[in-house]
Amino acid sequence: MMHTKSLSELSTALQKGSLSSVELTQHYLDRIEKYDSVLNCFVTVTAEQALNSAKQADVMLAKGEGNALTGIPLGQKDIFCTNGVRTACGSKMLDNFIAPYNATVVEKLNACGMPMLGKLNMDEFAMGSSTESSFYGATKNPWDTARVPGGSSGGSAAAVAARLVPIATATDTGGSIRQPAALCGVTGIKPTYGRVSRWGMIAYASSFDQAGPIAASAEDCALLLGAIAGFDEKDSTSIEHDVPNYTAGLNDSLQGLKIGLPREYFGEGLDPAIASVINAAIDSYKAMGAEIVEISLPNTHLAIPAYYVLAPAECSSNLSRFDGVRYGYRCKNPENLDDMYMRSRGEAFGEEVKRRIMVGTYALSAGYYDAYYLKAQKIRRLISDDFTQAFKQVDVIMGPTTPTTAFKLGEKSNDNISMYLADIYTIALNLAGLPGMSLPVEAVAGLPVGLQIIANHFEEGKLLNVAHQYQQQTAWHQQMPAAFMDIDKG
Amino acid sequence: MAWETVIGLEIHTQLATNSKLFSGAATAYGAEPNTQACEVDLALPGVLPVMNKEALRMAAMFGLAIGAPVAKHSVFARKNYFYPDLPQGYQISQFDRPTVEKGEINITLGNGETKTIGVTRAHLEQDAGKSLHEDFQGFTGIDLNRSGTPLLEIVSEPDMRSAKEAVAYMKKIHELVQYLGISDGNMAEGSFRCDANVSVRLVGQEEFGTRAEIKNLNSFRFIERAINHEVERQIDIIEAGGEVIQQTRLYDPDKDETRAMRSKEEANDYRYFPDPDLLPLEITAEFLEEVRKILPELPDQKRLRFKQEYSLSDFDAEVLTSSRAMAEYFETVAQGCGDAKQAANWVTGSLAAYLNKQELSISESPVSANDLTGMIKRILDNTISGNIAKQVFEAMAKGEGDADTVIESKGLKQITDSGAIEAIIDEIIANNAGQVEQYRAGKEKLLGFFVGQVMKASRGKANPGQVNQLLKQKLSG
């Protein structure tokens, strides 16, 4: 049952030599082979490369040179540039793009000796909440394959949930780590903006985008986050701030921890069944000695409108480089330059990407900039101030990650507004640059539910500690979708 | 009707950094296409810009030099438009928060008067690549070597009233950026170019006329011609009852005319917004102090000092400060030989003429400042005369060694031995009895003739002062 083990268990076995990285990697490749045709988590499987890396990891381990991650394979979200491997970002635009360099996140994990199993599916250019906008088809939720896994990091969350990978990288611009983690019953953390380098991570909305891990537990997330966090001189927005040992603080006591419950996160629109399991989780914290404080984040209702001005504005500019000139898709037989631009972009971008480019272009246009972009920036500051006030009273903020459990494939694909509302609880903290995570609590009607925890800037350690303590008391995070657990080589 | 011309210039100066504004790729001119473009310059997916601090330092130097506040807080913004040689689909520039704020610069007009031209702002931005339309049947070639090269765009107030003033201002900025060492100022390579905003109005009219922008002027001659042409064009339109339309025009030096590129209606909406990949630039007092320390003496200060310290004429001071290299050359010579007048005469005279003829810059001079100093010392200590020195200079320029070597090898040492000079004089007097008689009869003008004869006989080496004195004695006696 290698795929049911935690990273630290696997690591111990690898260090002892009772398990080799090649065996472990092959085990996951077999599982991908068997199940991914159903789930569609992977856009590209890099089996040969993974086994070669595993061999090297075994050499490192034999020499005693590795660390706690050495030899453990992983999946990379297809938003990270991987040298020599197609990096398509879920888009037809980059279907032919083989990245000639590694993202810093990839570089760091390669250096740890973590074999990459392949590239994980995602919404096109990370724009979406269901992974349905991927050029490579939707990923299925392992708990119910008629349902979405969430998005944009749906491939990462579903692959971890089905244990096709022990751990995966993901990115979060408005909830893209936490929302799929919640819908797939896994644990994910979106770090403070600036905590993890964005170099080599294809930009959607630069002032929001942040990379983080999705794994089976907070403990596993702590290990991976420690490896990817830190200042990078190639990213001017990464911040020079010490990276603590996230594993060391996991067992700190929660006695006296002040948990804020924003009343805006428990109001209209929240499925009562979800409210009930979230409240049960909060009761567990009370039992661990935490104190509950009701708080208010009064500008919460402005988060989605502000986000859907600012993120598209940035995306409209970020995606201008995809013009068919130097790489990526170019239309056939362009008549002239304008024709080349219009058809290359028109034919290669999907509906949602086009919608956001148009919204963003409009918001930045002369005569509208003040009314949209500048106003949204002001709201961004108000929302940030809400959190600043809240963290004067409490240590962490808790609430549901999503208002509903996983919805059906196709259910919201023609209703983008209702799709946007799936991120109602996750978006505000991206506006404020704060760290947040989602961890599974009791399921509702067989579908996972996520508890979101939010902390102040650079308090990822606190988040992981709070999540880990819950996972020590409960076993929700160890629930696995039975349909994908049956093959076992032991 | 009497018309007045109104001109404002936007000068694009390529900063002399080794690497690009936001990437580590080299900026050297003339490399094979696309060999100096890294992943950032190619705008690959996922790349990020990192500010080159050297470019910021250079912008700050310029700000201090024109007496402008250097903003404590400036912001890079994206200027969005599509063009094949603009890989990001936007240019990173500065919009409402430039690094250098309002300053000014003095120019000298033709009548010798000084006029102050306002500099509205100067901001940092990246250059685009180049589109190559020849050599590619049915295609356009893209060279991204220049993509991302740092530019300082210096925007003037509409303070200039003639093409000549515009040229004087452009030259002044050109001189300044080279003095500061922040640009090589090479106009042929495009390191220094400008866009000119030109309009006309009736003399006495308050409001400005509608302007046309002439793009990409890269020589002083073209600027003057383009502006003059544009002024005529606009006056013709208005006098014929028409209206000038706001548009962008291009100057064609072959036909000596400007023609329309695009009108205001077709202008891009650049959708400027702060670049989220770059933090605002915070400039501290300490940083500015560091920059102030390395700020060289500026041309105007130097000219004034030269006039006072070396008692130079306006003209000499102007010529000798025309570049930092020229000024340094002169000062080395003046201080080395201890005679600023001689130093100025030689540098602005024989040396300047020689360099001009050979089309060399001062830094390429085959006669080093030390060589010239050595030669002037030999004039001052009477080893050679000023006339002979010209021969020595020529020989040094040809690479025949320093002054002492040349004097020695060519036997040019001045004859100062009175006995030797007297012997020559005696011979000349003996051979020119007729002229001696006329001289003694009162035709004193003939002294020149005798001096010439003596100098000729001595092959120029006789000390002219002694020759004069001895001749007068002998002729009168």
Short mmCIF file of N, CA, C and O in Angstrom, two decimals, chain A residues 187 217-219 246-255 257 259 281 284-290 398 437 439-440 451 453 461-477:
data_model
loop_
_atom_site.label_atom_id
_atom_site.label_comp_id
_atom_site.label_asym_id
_atom_site.label_seq_id
_atom_site.Cartn_x
_atom_site.Cartn_y
_atom_site.Cartn_z
N THR A 187 -5.53 18.17 0.97
CA THR A 187 -5.06 19.33 1.71
C THR A 187 -4.18 20.18 0.80
O THR A 187 -3.29 19.66 0.13
N SER A 217 -2.02 15.52 3.33
CA SER A 217 -2.08 16.03 4.70
C SER A 217 -1.29 17.31 4.85
O SER A 217 -0.47 17.65 3.99
N ALA A 218 -1.54 18.00 5.96
CA ALA A 218 -0.80 19.23 6.26
C ALA A 218 0.68 18.92 6.46
O ALA A 218 1.55 19.69 6.06
N GLU A 219 0.95 17.78 7.06
CA GLU A 219 2.34 17.39 7.30
C GLU A 219 3.10 17.25 5.97
O GLU A 219 4.24 17.71 5.83
N TYR A 246 8.95 24.23 8.63
CA TYR A 246 7.50 24.11 8.81
C TYR A 246 7.11 22.83 9.55
O TYR A 246 6.06 22.77 10.19
N THR A 247 7.95 21.82 9.45
CA THR A 247 7.64 20.55 10.12
C THR A 247 7.80 20.68 11.64
O THR A 247 7.04 20.08 12.40
N ALA A 248 8.76 21.50 12.04
CA ALA A 248 9.09 21.59 13.46
C ALA A 248 7.93 22.10 14.31
O ALA A 248 7.77 21.70 15.47
N GLY A 249 7.09 22.98 13.72
CA GLY A 249 6.03 23.58 14.52
C GLY A 249 4.70 22.87 14.45
O GLY A 249 3.71 23.33 15.04
N LEU A 250 4.66 21.74 13.74
CA LEU A 250 3.36 21.09 13.50
C LEU A 250 2.64 20.68 14.77
O LEU A 250 1.41 20.67 14.82
N ASN A 251 3.41 20.33 15.79
CA ASN A 251 2.77 19.79 17.00
C ASN A 251 2.59 20.81 18.11
O ASN A 251 2.25 20.45 19.23
N ASP A 252 2.79 22.09 17.79
CA ASP A 252 2.55 23.11 18.81
C ASP A 252 1.11 23.02 19.31
O ASP A 252 0.19 22.72 18.54
N SER A 253 0.93 23.32 20.58
CA SER A 253 -0.40 23.23 21.17
C SER A 253 -1.31 24.35 20.66
O SER A 253 -0.85 25.45 20.36
N LEU A 254 -2.58 24.07 20.54
CA LEU A 254 -3.55 25.08 20.10
C LEU A 254 -4.29 25.70 21.28
O LEU A 254 -5.26 26.43 21.10
N GLN A 255 -3.84 25.38 22.47
CA GLN A 255 -4.46 25.94 23.66
C GLN A 255 -4.44 27.47 23.57
O GLN A 255 -3.38 28.06 23.37
N LEU A 257 -5.60 29.31 21.25
CA LEU A 257 -5.62 29.83 19.87
C LEU A 257 -6.94 30.57 19.64
O LEU A 257 -8.01 30.07 19.95
N ILE A 259 -9.64 31.74 17.17
CA ILE A 259 -10.14 31.48 15.82
C ILE A 259 -11.27 32.45 15.51
O ILE A 259 -12.25 32.52 16.24
N ALA A 281 -16.26 20.76 12.72
CA ALA A 281 -14.80 20.85 12.73
C ALA A 281 -14.36 21.93 13.72
O ALA A 281 -13.38 21.74 14.47
N SER A 284 -14.31 20.74 17.11
CA SER A 284 -13.10 19.96 17.43
C SER A 284 -11.99 20.88 17.93
O SER A 284 -11.21 20.54 18.82
N TYR A 285 -11.89 22.05 17.29
CA TYR A 285 -10.87 23.01 17.72
C TYR A 285 -11.14 23.52 19.12
O TYR A 285 -10.23 23.71 19.91
N LYS A 286 -12.44 23.74 19.39
CA LYS A 286 -12.79 24.17 20.75
C LYS A 286 -12.30 23.13 21.75
O LYS A 286 -11.74 23.46 22.80
N ALA A 287 -12.52 21.88 21.37
CA ALA A 287 -12.11 20.79 22.25
C ALA A 287 -10.60 20.77 22.46
O ALA A 287 -10.11 20.28 23.48
N MET A 288 -9.86 21.31 21.47
CA MET A 288 -8.39 21.34 21.60
C MET A 288 -7.93 22.58 22.36
O MET A 288 -6.74 22.84 22.48
N GLY A 289 -8.90 23.38 22.85
CA GLY A 289 -8.53 24.53 23.67
C GLY A 289 -8.56 25.86 22.95
O GLY A 289 -8.13 26.87 23.49
N ALA A 290 -9.08 25.84 21.71
CA ALA A 290 -9.13 27.11 20.97
C ALA A 290 -10.34 27.93 21.41
O ALA A 290 -11.32 27.39 21.91
N MET A 398 -11.38 31.04 10.18
CA MET A 398 -11.85 29.79 9.60
C MET A 398 -13.23 29.97 8.97
O MET A 398 -14.00 30.83 9.35
N MET A 437 -5.29 27.90 3.63
CA MET A 437 -5.26 26.50 3.23
C MET A 437 -6.63 25.87 3.35
O MET A 437 -7.54 26.42 3.97
N LEU A 439 -8.47 22.02 4.14
CA LEU A 439 -8.27 20.63 4.56
C LEU A 439 -9.62 19.94 4.66
O LEU A 439 -10.64 20.60 4.93
N PRO A 440 -9.63 18.65 4.39
CA PRO A 440 -10.92 17.96 4.35
C PRO A 440 -11.52 17.76 5.74
O PRO A 440 -10.80 17.45 6.70
N LEU A 451 -12.39 22.74 4.88
CA LEU A 451 -12.34 23.83 5.86
C LEU A 451 -11.21 24.76 5.43
O LEU A 451 -10.08 24.31 5.21
N ILE A 453 -8.64 27.74 6.29
CA ILE A 453 -8.00 28.47 7.39
C ILE A 453 -7.14 29.57 6.77
O ILE A 453 -6.42 29.34 5.79
N GLY A 461 3.44 28.65 8.82
CA GLY A 461 3.75 27.69 9.88
C GLY A 461 2.56 27.51 10.82
O GLY A 461 2.20 26.39 11.21
N LYS A 462 1.93 28.62 11.14
CA LYS A 462 0.74 28.60 12.00
C LYS A 462 -0.39 27.81 11.33
O LYS A 462 -1.04 26.95 11.94
N LEU A 463 -0.60 28.09 10.04
CA LEU A 463 -1.66 27.38 9.29
C LEU A 463 -1.44 25.87 9.32
O LEU A 463 -2.36 25.09 9.58
N LEU A 464 -0.21 25.49 9.04
CA LEU A 464 0.11 24.05 8.95
C LEU A 464 -0.05 23.39 10.32
O LEU A 464 -0.54 22.27 10.44
N ASN A 465 0.36 24.11 11.35
CA ASN A 465 0.23 23.63 12.72
C ASN A 465 -1.26 23.41 13.06
O ASN A 465 -1.67 22.34 13.55
N VAL A 466 -2.08 24.41 12.75
CA VAL A 466 -3.52 24.33 13.08
C VAL A 466 -4.17 23.19 12.29
O VAL A 466 -4.98 22.42 12.84
N ALA A 467 -3.80 23.06 11.01
CA ALA A 467 -4.38 21.99 10.19
C ALA A 467 -3.90 20.62 10.67
O ALA A 467 -4.68 19.67 10.78
N HIS A 468 -2.64 20.53 10.98
CA HIS A 468 -2.06 19.24 11.40
C HIS A 468 -2.71 18.75 12.68
O HIS A 468 -3.00 17.55 12.82
N GLN A 469 -2.94 19.66 13.60
CA GLN A 469 -3.54 19.25 14.88
C GLN A 469 -4.93 18.64 14.66
O GLN A 469 -5.28 17.65 15.29
N TYR A 470 -5.67 19.21 13.74
CA TYR A 470 -6.99 18.66 13.42
C TYR A 470 -6.83 17.26 12.82
O TYR A 470 -7.56 16.32 13.13
N GLN A 471 -5.84 17.15 11.95
CA GLN A 471 -5.62 15.85 11.27
C GLN A 471 -5.07 14.79 12.21
O GLN A 471 -5.15 13.59 11.94
N GLN A 472 -4.53 15.23 13.35
CA GLN A 472 -4.11 14.27 14.38
C GLN A 472 -5.33 13.72 15.12
O GLN A 472 -5.30 12.60 15.64
N GLN A 473 -6.37 14.56 15.19
CA GLN A 473 -7.57 14.18 15.94
C GLN A 473 -8.60 13.46 15.08
O GLN A 473 -9.48 12.79 15.61
N THR A 474 -8.54 13.67 13.77
CA THR A 474 -9.58 13.14 12.88
C THR A 474 -8.92 12.35 11.75
O THR A 474 -7.70 12.40 11.57
N ALA A 475 -9.75 11.64 11.01
CA ALA A 475 -9.20 10.80 9.94
C ALA A 475 -9.79 11.15 8.59
O ALA A 475 -9.65 10.39 7.63
N TRP A 476 -10.47 12.32 8.48
CA TRP A 476 -11.10 12.68 7.20
C TRP A 476 -10.07 12.73 6.08
O TRP A 476 -10.37 12.37 4.94
N HIS A 477 -8.89 13.21 6.41
CA HIS A 477 -7.87 13.35 5.36
C HIS A 477 -7.34 11.99 4.88
O HIS A 477 -6.66 11.92 3.87
#
